[in-house]
CSV table of N, CA, C and O in Angstrom, one decimal:
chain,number,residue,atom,x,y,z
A,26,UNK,N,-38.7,-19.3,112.0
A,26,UNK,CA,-39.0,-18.9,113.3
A,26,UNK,C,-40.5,-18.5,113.3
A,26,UNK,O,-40.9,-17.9,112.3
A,27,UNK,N,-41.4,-18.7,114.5
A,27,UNK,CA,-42.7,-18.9,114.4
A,27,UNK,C,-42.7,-17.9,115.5
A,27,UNK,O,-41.7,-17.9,116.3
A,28,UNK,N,-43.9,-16.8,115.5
A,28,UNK,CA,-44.3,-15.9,116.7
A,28,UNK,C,-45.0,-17.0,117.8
A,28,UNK,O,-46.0,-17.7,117.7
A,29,UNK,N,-44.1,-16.9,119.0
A,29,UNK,CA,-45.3,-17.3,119.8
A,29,UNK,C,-46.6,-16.6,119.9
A,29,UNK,O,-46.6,-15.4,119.4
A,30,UNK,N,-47.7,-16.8,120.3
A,30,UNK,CA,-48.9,-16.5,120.7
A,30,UNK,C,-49.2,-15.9,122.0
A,30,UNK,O,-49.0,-16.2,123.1
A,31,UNK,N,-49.9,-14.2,121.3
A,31,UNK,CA,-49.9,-13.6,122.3
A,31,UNK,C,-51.1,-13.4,123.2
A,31,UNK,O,-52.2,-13.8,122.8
A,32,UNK,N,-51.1,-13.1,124.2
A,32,UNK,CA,-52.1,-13.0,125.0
A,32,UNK,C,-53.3,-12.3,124.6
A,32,UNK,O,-54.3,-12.3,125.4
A,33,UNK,N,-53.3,-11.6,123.4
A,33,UNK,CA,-54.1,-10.4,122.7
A,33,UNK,C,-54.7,-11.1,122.0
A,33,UNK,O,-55.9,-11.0,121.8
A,34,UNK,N,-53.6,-12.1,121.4
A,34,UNK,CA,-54.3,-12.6,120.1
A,34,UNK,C,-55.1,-13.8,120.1
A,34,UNK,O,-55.6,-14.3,119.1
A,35,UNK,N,-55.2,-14.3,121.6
A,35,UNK,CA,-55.6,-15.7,122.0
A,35,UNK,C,-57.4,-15.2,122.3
A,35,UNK,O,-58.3,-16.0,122.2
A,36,UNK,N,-57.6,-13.6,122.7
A,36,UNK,CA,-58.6,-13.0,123.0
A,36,UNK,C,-59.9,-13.2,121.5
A,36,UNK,O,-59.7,-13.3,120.3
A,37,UNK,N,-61.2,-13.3,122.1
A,37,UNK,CA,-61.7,-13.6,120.7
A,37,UNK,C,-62.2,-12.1,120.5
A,37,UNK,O,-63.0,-12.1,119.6
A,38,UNK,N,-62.0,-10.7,121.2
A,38,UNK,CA,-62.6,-9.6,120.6
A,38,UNK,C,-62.1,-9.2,119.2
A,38,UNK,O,-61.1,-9.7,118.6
A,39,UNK,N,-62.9,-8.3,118.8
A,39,UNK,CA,-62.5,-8.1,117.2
A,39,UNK,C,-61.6,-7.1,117.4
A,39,UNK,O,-61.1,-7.0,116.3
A,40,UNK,N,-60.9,-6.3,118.3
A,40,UNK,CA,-59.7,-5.5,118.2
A,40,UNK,C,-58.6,-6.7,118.5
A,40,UNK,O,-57.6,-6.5,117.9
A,41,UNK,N,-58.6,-7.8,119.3
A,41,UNK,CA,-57.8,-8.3,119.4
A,41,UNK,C,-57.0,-9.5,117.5
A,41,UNK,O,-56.0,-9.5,116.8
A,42,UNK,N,-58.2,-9.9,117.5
A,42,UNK,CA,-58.3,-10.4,116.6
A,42,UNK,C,-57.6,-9.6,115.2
A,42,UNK,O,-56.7,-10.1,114.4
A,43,UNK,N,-58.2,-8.0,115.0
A,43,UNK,CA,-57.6,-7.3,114.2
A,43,UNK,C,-55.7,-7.1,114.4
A,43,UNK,O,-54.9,-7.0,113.5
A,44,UNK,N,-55.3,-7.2,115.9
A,44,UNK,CA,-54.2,-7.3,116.4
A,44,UNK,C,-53.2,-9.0,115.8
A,44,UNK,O,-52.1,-8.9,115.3
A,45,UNK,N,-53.9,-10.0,116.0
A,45,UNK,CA,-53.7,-11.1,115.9
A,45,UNK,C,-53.3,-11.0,114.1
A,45,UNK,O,-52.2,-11.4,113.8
A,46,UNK,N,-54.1,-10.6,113.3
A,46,UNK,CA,-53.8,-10.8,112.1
A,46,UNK,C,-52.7,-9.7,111.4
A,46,UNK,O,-51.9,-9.9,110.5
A,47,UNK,N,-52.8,-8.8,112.2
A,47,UNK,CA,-51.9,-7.5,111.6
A,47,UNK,C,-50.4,-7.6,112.3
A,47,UNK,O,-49.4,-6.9,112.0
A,48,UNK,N,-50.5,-9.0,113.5
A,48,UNK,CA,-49.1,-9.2,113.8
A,48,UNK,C,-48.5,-11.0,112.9
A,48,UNK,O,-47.3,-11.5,112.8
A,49,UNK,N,-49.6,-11.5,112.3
A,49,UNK,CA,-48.8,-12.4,111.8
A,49,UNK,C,-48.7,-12.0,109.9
A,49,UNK,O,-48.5,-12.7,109.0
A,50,UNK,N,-49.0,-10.8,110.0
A,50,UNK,CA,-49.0,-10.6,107.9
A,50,UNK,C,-47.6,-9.5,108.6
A,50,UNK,O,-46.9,-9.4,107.5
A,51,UNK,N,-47.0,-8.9,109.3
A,51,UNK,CA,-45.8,-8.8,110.1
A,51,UNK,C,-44.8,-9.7,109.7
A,51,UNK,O,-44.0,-9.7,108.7
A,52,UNK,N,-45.2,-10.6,110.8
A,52,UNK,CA,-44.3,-11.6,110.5
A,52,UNK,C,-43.7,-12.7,108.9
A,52,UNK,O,-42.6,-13.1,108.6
A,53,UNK,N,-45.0,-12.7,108.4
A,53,UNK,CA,-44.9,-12.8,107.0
A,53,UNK,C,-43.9,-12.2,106.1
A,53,UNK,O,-42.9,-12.7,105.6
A,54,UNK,N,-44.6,-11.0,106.1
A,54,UNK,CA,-43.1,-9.9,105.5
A,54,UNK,C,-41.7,-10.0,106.0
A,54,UNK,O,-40.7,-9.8,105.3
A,55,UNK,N,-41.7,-10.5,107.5
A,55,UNK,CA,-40.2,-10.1,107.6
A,55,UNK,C,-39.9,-11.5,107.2
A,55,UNK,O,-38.9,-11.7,106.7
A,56,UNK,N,-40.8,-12.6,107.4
A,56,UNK,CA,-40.0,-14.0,106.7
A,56,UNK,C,-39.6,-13.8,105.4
A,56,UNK,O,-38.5,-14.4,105.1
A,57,UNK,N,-40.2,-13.1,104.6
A,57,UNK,CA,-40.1,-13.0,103.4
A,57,UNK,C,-39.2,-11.6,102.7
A,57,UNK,O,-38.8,-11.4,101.6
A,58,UNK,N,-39.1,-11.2,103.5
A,58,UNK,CA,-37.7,-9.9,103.3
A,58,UNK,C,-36.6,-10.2,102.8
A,58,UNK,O,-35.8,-10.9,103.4
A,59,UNK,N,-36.4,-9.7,101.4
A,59,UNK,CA,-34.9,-10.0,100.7
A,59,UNK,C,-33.9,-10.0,101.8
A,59,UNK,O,-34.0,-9.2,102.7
A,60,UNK,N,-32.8,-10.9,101.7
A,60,UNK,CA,-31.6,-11.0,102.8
A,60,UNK,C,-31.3,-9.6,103.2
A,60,UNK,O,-31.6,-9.3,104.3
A,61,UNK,N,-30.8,-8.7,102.5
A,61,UNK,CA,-30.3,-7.4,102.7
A,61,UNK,C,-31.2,-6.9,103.0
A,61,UNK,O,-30.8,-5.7,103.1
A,62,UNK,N,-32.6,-6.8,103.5
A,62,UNK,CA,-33.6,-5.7,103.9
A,62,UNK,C,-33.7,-6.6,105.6
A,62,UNK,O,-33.9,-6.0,106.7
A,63,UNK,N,-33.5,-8.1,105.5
A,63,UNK,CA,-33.3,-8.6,106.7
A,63,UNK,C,-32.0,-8.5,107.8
A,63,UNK,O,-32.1,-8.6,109.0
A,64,UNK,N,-31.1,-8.2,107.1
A,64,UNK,CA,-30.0,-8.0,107.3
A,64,UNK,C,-30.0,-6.1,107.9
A,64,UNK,O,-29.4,-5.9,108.9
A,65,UNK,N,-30.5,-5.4,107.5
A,65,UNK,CA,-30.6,-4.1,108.2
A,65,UNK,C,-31.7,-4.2,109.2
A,65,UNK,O,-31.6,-3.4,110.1
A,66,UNK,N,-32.7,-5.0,109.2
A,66,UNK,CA,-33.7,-5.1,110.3
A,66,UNK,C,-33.1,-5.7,111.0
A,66,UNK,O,-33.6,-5.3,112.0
A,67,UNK,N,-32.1,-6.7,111.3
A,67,UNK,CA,-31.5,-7.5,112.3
A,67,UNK,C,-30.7,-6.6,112.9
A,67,UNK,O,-30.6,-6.6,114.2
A,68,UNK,N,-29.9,-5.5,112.0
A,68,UNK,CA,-28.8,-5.1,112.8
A,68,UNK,C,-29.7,-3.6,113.7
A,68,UNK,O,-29.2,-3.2,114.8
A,69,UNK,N,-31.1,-2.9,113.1
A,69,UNK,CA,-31.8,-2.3,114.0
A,69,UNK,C,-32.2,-2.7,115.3
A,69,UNK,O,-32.1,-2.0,116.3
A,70,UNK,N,-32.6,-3.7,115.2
A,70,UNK,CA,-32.6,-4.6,116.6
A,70,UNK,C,-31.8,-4.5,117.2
A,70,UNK,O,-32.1,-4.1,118.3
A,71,UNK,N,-30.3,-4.9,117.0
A,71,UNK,CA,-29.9,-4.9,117.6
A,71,UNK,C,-28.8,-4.0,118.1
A,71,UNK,O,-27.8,-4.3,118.7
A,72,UNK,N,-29.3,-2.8,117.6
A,72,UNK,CA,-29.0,-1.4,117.9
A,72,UNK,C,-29.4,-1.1,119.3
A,72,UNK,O,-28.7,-0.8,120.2
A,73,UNK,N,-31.2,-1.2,119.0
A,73,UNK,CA,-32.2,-0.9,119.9
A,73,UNK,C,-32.4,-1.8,121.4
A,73,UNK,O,-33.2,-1.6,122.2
A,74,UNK,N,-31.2,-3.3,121.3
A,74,UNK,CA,-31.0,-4.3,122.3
A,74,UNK,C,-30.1,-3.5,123.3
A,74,UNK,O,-30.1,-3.4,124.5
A,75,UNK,N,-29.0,-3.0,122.1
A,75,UNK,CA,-27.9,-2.5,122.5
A,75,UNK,C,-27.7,-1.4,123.6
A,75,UNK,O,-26.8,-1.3,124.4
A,76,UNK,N,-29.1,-0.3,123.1
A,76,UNK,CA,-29.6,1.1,124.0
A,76,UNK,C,-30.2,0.7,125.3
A,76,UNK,O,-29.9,1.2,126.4
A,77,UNK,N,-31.2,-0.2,125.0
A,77,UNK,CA,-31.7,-0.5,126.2
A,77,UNK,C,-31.0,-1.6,127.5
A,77,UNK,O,-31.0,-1.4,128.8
A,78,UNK,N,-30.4,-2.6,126.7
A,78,UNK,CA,-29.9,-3.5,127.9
A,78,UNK,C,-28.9,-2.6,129.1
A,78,UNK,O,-28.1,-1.8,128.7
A,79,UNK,N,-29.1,-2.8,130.3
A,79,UNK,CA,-28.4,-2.3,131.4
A,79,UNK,C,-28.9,-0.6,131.8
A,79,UNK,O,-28.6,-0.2,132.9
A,80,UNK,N,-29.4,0.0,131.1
A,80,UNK,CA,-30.3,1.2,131.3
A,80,UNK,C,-31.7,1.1,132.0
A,80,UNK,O,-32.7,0.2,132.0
A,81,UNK,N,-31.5,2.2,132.5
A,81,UNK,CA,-33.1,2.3,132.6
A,81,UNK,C,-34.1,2.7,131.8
A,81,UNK,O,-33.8,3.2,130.7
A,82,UNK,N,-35.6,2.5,132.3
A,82,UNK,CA,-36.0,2.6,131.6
A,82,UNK,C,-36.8,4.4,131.5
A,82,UNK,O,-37.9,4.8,131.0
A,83,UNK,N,-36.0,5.0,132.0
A,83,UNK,CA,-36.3,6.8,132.4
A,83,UNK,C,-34.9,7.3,131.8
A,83,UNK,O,-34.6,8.5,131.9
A,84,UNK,N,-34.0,6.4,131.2
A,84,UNK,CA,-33.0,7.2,130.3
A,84,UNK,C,-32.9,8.0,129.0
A,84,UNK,O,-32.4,7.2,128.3
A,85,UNK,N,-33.1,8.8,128.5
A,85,UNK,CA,-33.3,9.8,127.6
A,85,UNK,C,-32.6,9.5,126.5
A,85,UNK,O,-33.1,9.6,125.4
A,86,UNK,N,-31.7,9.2,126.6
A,86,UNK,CA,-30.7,9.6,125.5
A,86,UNK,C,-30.6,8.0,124.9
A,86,UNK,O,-30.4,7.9,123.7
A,87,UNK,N,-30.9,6.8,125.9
A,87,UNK,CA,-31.4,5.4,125.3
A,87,UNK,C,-32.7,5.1,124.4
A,87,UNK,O,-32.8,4.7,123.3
A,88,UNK,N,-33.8,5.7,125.5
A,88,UNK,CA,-34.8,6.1,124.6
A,88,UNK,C,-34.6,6.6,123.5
A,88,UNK,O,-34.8,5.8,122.6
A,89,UNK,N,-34.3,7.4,123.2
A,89,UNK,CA,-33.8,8.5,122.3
A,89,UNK,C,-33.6,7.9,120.8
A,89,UNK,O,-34.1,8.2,119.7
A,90,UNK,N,-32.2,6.8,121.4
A,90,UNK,CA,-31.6,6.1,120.1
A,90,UNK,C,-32.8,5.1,119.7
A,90,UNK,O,-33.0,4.8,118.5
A,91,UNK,N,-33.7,4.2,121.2
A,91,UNK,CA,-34.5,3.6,121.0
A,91,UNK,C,-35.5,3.7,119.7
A,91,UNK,O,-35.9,2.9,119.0
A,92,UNK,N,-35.8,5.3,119.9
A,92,UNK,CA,-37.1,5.7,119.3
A,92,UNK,C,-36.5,6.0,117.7
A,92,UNK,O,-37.4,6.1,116.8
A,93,UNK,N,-35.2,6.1,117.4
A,93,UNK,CA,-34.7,6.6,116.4
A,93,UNK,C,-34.8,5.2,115.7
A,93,UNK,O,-35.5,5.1,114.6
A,94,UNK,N,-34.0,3.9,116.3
A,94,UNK,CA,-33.8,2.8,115.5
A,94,UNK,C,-35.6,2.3,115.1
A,94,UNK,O,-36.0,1.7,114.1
A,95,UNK,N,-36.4,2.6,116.0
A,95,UNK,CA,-37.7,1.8,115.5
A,95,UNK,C,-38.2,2.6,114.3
A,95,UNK,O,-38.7,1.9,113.3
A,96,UNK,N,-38.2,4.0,114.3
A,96,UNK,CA,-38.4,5.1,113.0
A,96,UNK,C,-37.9,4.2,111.9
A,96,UNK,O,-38.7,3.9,110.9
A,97,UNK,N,-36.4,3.7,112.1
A,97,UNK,CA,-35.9,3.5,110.6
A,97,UNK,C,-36.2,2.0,110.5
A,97,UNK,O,-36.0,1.3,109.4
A,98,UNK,N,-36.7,1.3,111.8
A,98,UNK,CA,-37.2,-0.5,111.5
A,98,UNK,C,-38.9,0.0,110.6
A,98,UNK,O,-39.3,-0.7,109.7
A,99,UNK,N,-39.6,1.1,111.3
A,99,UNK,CA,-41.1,1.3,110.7
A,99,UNK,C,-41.1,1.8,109.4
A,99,UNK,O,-42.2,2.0,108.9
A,100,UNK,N,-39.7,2.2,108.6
A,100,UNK,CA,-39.5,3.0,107.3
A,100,UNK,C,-39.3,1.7,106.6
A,100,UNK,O,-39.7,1.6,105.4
A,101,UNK,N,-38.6,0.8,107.2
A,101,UNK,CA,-38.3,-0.3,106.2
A,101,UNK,C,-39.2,-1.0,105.8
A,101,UNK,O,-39.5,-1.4,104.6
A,102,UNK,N,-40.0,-1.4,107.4
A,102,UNK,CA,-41.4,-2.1,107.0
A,102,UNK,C,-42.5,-2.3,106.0
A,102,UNK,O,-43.0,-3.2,105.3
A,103,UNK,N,-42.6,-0.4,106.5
A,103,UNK,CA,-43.4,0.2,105.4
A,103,UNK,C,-43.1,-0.6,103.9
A,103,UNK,O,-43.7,-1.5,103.3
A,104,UNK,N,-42.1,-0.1,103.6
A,104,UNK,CA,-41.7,-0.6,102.1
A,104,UNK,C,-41.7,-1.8,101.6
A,104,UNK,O,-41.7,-2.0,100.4
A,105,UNK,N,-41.7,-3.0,103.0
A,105,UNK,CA,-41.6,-4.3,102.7
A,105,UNK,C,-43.0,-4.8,102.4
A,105,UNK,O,-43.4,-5.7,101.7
A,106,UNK,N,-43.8,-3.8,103.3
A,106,UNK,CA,-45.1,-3.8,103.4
A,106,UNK,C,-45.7,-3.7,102.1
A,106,UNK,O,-46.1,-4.7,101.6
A,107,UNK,N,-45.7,-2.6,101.6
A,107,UNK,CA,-45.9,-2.1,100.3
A,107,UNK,C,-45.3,-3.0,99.5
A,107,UNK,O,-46.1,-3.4,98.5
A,108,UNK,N,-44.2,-3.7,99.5
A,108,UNK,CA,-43.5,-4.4,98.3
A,108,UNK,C,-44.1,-5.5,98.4
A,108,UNK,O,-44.1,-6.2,97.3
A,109,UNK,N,-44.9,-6.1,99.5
A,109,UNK,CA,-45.5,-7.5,99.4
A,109,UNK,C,-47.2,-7.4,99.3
A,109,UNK,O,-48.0,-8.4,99.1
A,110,UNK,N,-47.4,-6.1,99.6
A,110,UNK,CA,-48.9,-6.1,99.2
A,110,UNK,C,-49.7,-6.7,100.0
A,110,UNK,O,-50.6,-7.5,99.6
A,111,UNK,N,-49.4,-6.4,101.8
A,111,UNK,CA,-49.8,-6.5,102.8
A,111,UNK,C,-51.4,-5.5,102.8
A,111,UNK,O,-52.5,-5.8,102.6
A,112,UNK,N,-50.6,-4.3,103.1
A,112,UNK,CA,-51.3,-3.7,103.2
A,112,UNK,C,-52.9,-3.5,102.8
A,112,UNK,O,-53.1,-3.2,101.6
A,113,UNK,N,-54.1,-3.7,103.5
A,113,UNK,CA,-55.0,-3.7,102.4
A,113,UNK,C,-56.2,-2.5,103.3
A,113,UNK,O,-57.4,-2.5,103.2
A,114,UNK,N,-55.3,-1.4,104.1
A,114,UNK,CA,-56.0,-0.6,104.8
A,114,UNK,C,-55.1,0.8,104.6
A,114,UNK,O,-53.9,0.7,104.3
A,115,UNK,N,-55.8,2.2,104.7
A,115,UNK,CA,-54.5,3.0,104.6
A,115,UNK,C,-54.6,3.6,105.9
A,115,UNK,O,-55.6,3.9,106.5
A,116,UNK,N,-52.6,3.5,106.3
A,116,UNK,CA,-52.5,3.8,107.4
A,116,UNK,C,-52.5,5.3,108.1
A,116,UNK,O,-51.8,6.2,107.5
A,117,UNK,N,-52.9,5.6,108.9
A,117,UNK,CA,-53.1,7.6,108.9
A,117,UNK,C,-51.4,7.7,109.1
A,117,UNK,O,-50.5,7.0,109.4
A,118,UNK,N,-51.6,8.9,108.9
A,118,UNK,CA,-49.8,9.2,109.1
A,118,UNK,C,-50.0,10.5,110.1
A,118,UNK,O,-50.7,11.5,109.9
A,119,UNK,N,-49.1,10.1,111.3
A,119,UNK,CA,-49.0,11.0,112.7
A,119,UNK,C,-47.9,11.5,112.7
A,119,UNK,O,-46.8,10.9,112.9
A,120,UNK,N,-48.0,13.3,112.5
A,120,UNK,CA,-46.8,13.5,112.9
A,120,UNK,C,-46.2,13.4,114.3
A,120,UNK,O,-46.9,13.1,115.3
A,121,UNK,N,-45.0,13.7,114.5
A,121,UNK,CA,-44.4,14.1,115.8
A,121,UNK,C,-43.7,15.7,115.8
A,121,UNK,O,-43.1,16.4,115.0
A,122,UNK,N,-44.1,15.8,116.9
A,122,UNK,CA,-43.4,16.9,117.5
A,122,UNK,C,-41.9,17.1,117.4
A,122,UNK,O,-41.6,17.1,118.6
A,123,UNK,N,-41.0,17.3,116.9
A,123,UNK,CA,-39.4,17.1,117.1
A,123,UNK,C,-39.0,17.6,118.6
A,123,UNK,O,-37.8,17.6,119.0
C-alpha cells in the first residue's frame, strides 16, 4: 500500500518538504514492521476508528480513548523507529499535563 500524496508534500517549501520525507520514512517503517508489531498497530487504529465513527467531534470521553490509542500507536513507533534506524534527528520529548 502506497501513501497517497499530500497536499503539504506536493509544496516545494523546506518545512513541507521536511514533512514529505518524515511521512514517507513513516510509512517505511510501518511497511517493514514485524507482523506482530503490525498487527497491534492495525488493531490501534482500529480502536481509534471505533471511538470516533458516529461521535462528535466535542466528545470527551471519544477523544479521550482517541488520544489514549495514538499514545500507544506513538510508543510503538518510536521503537520501530529506533529498531530501523530512521531516526537521524533527536526528538524533544513534551510532556502533558494529566
Amino acid at each position: 500500500m502506497t501513501l497517497p500524496p499530500s497536499p503539504a508534500v506536493s509544496s516545494s517549501s523546506p518545512a513541507a518538504s521536511e514533512t514529505g520525507r518524515r511521512i514517507r520514512a513513516l510509512a517505511m517503517v510501518l511497511r517493514e514492521a514485524p507482523q506482530a508489531d503490525a498487527e497491534v498497530l492495525l488493531a490501534g487504529l482500529a480502536r481509534m476508528l471505533d471511538a470516533h465513527m458516529g461521535r462528535g467531534h466535542d466528545d470527551v470521553v471519544s477523544n479521550r480513548r482517541i488520544r489514549d490509542q495514538l499514545d500507544n500507536i506513538e510508543l510503538l513507533m518510536a521503537l520501530e523507529i529506533e529498531r530501523a534506524g530512521v531516526r537521524q534527528t533527536p526528538v524533544p520529548v513534551v510532556s502533558r499535563a494529566a
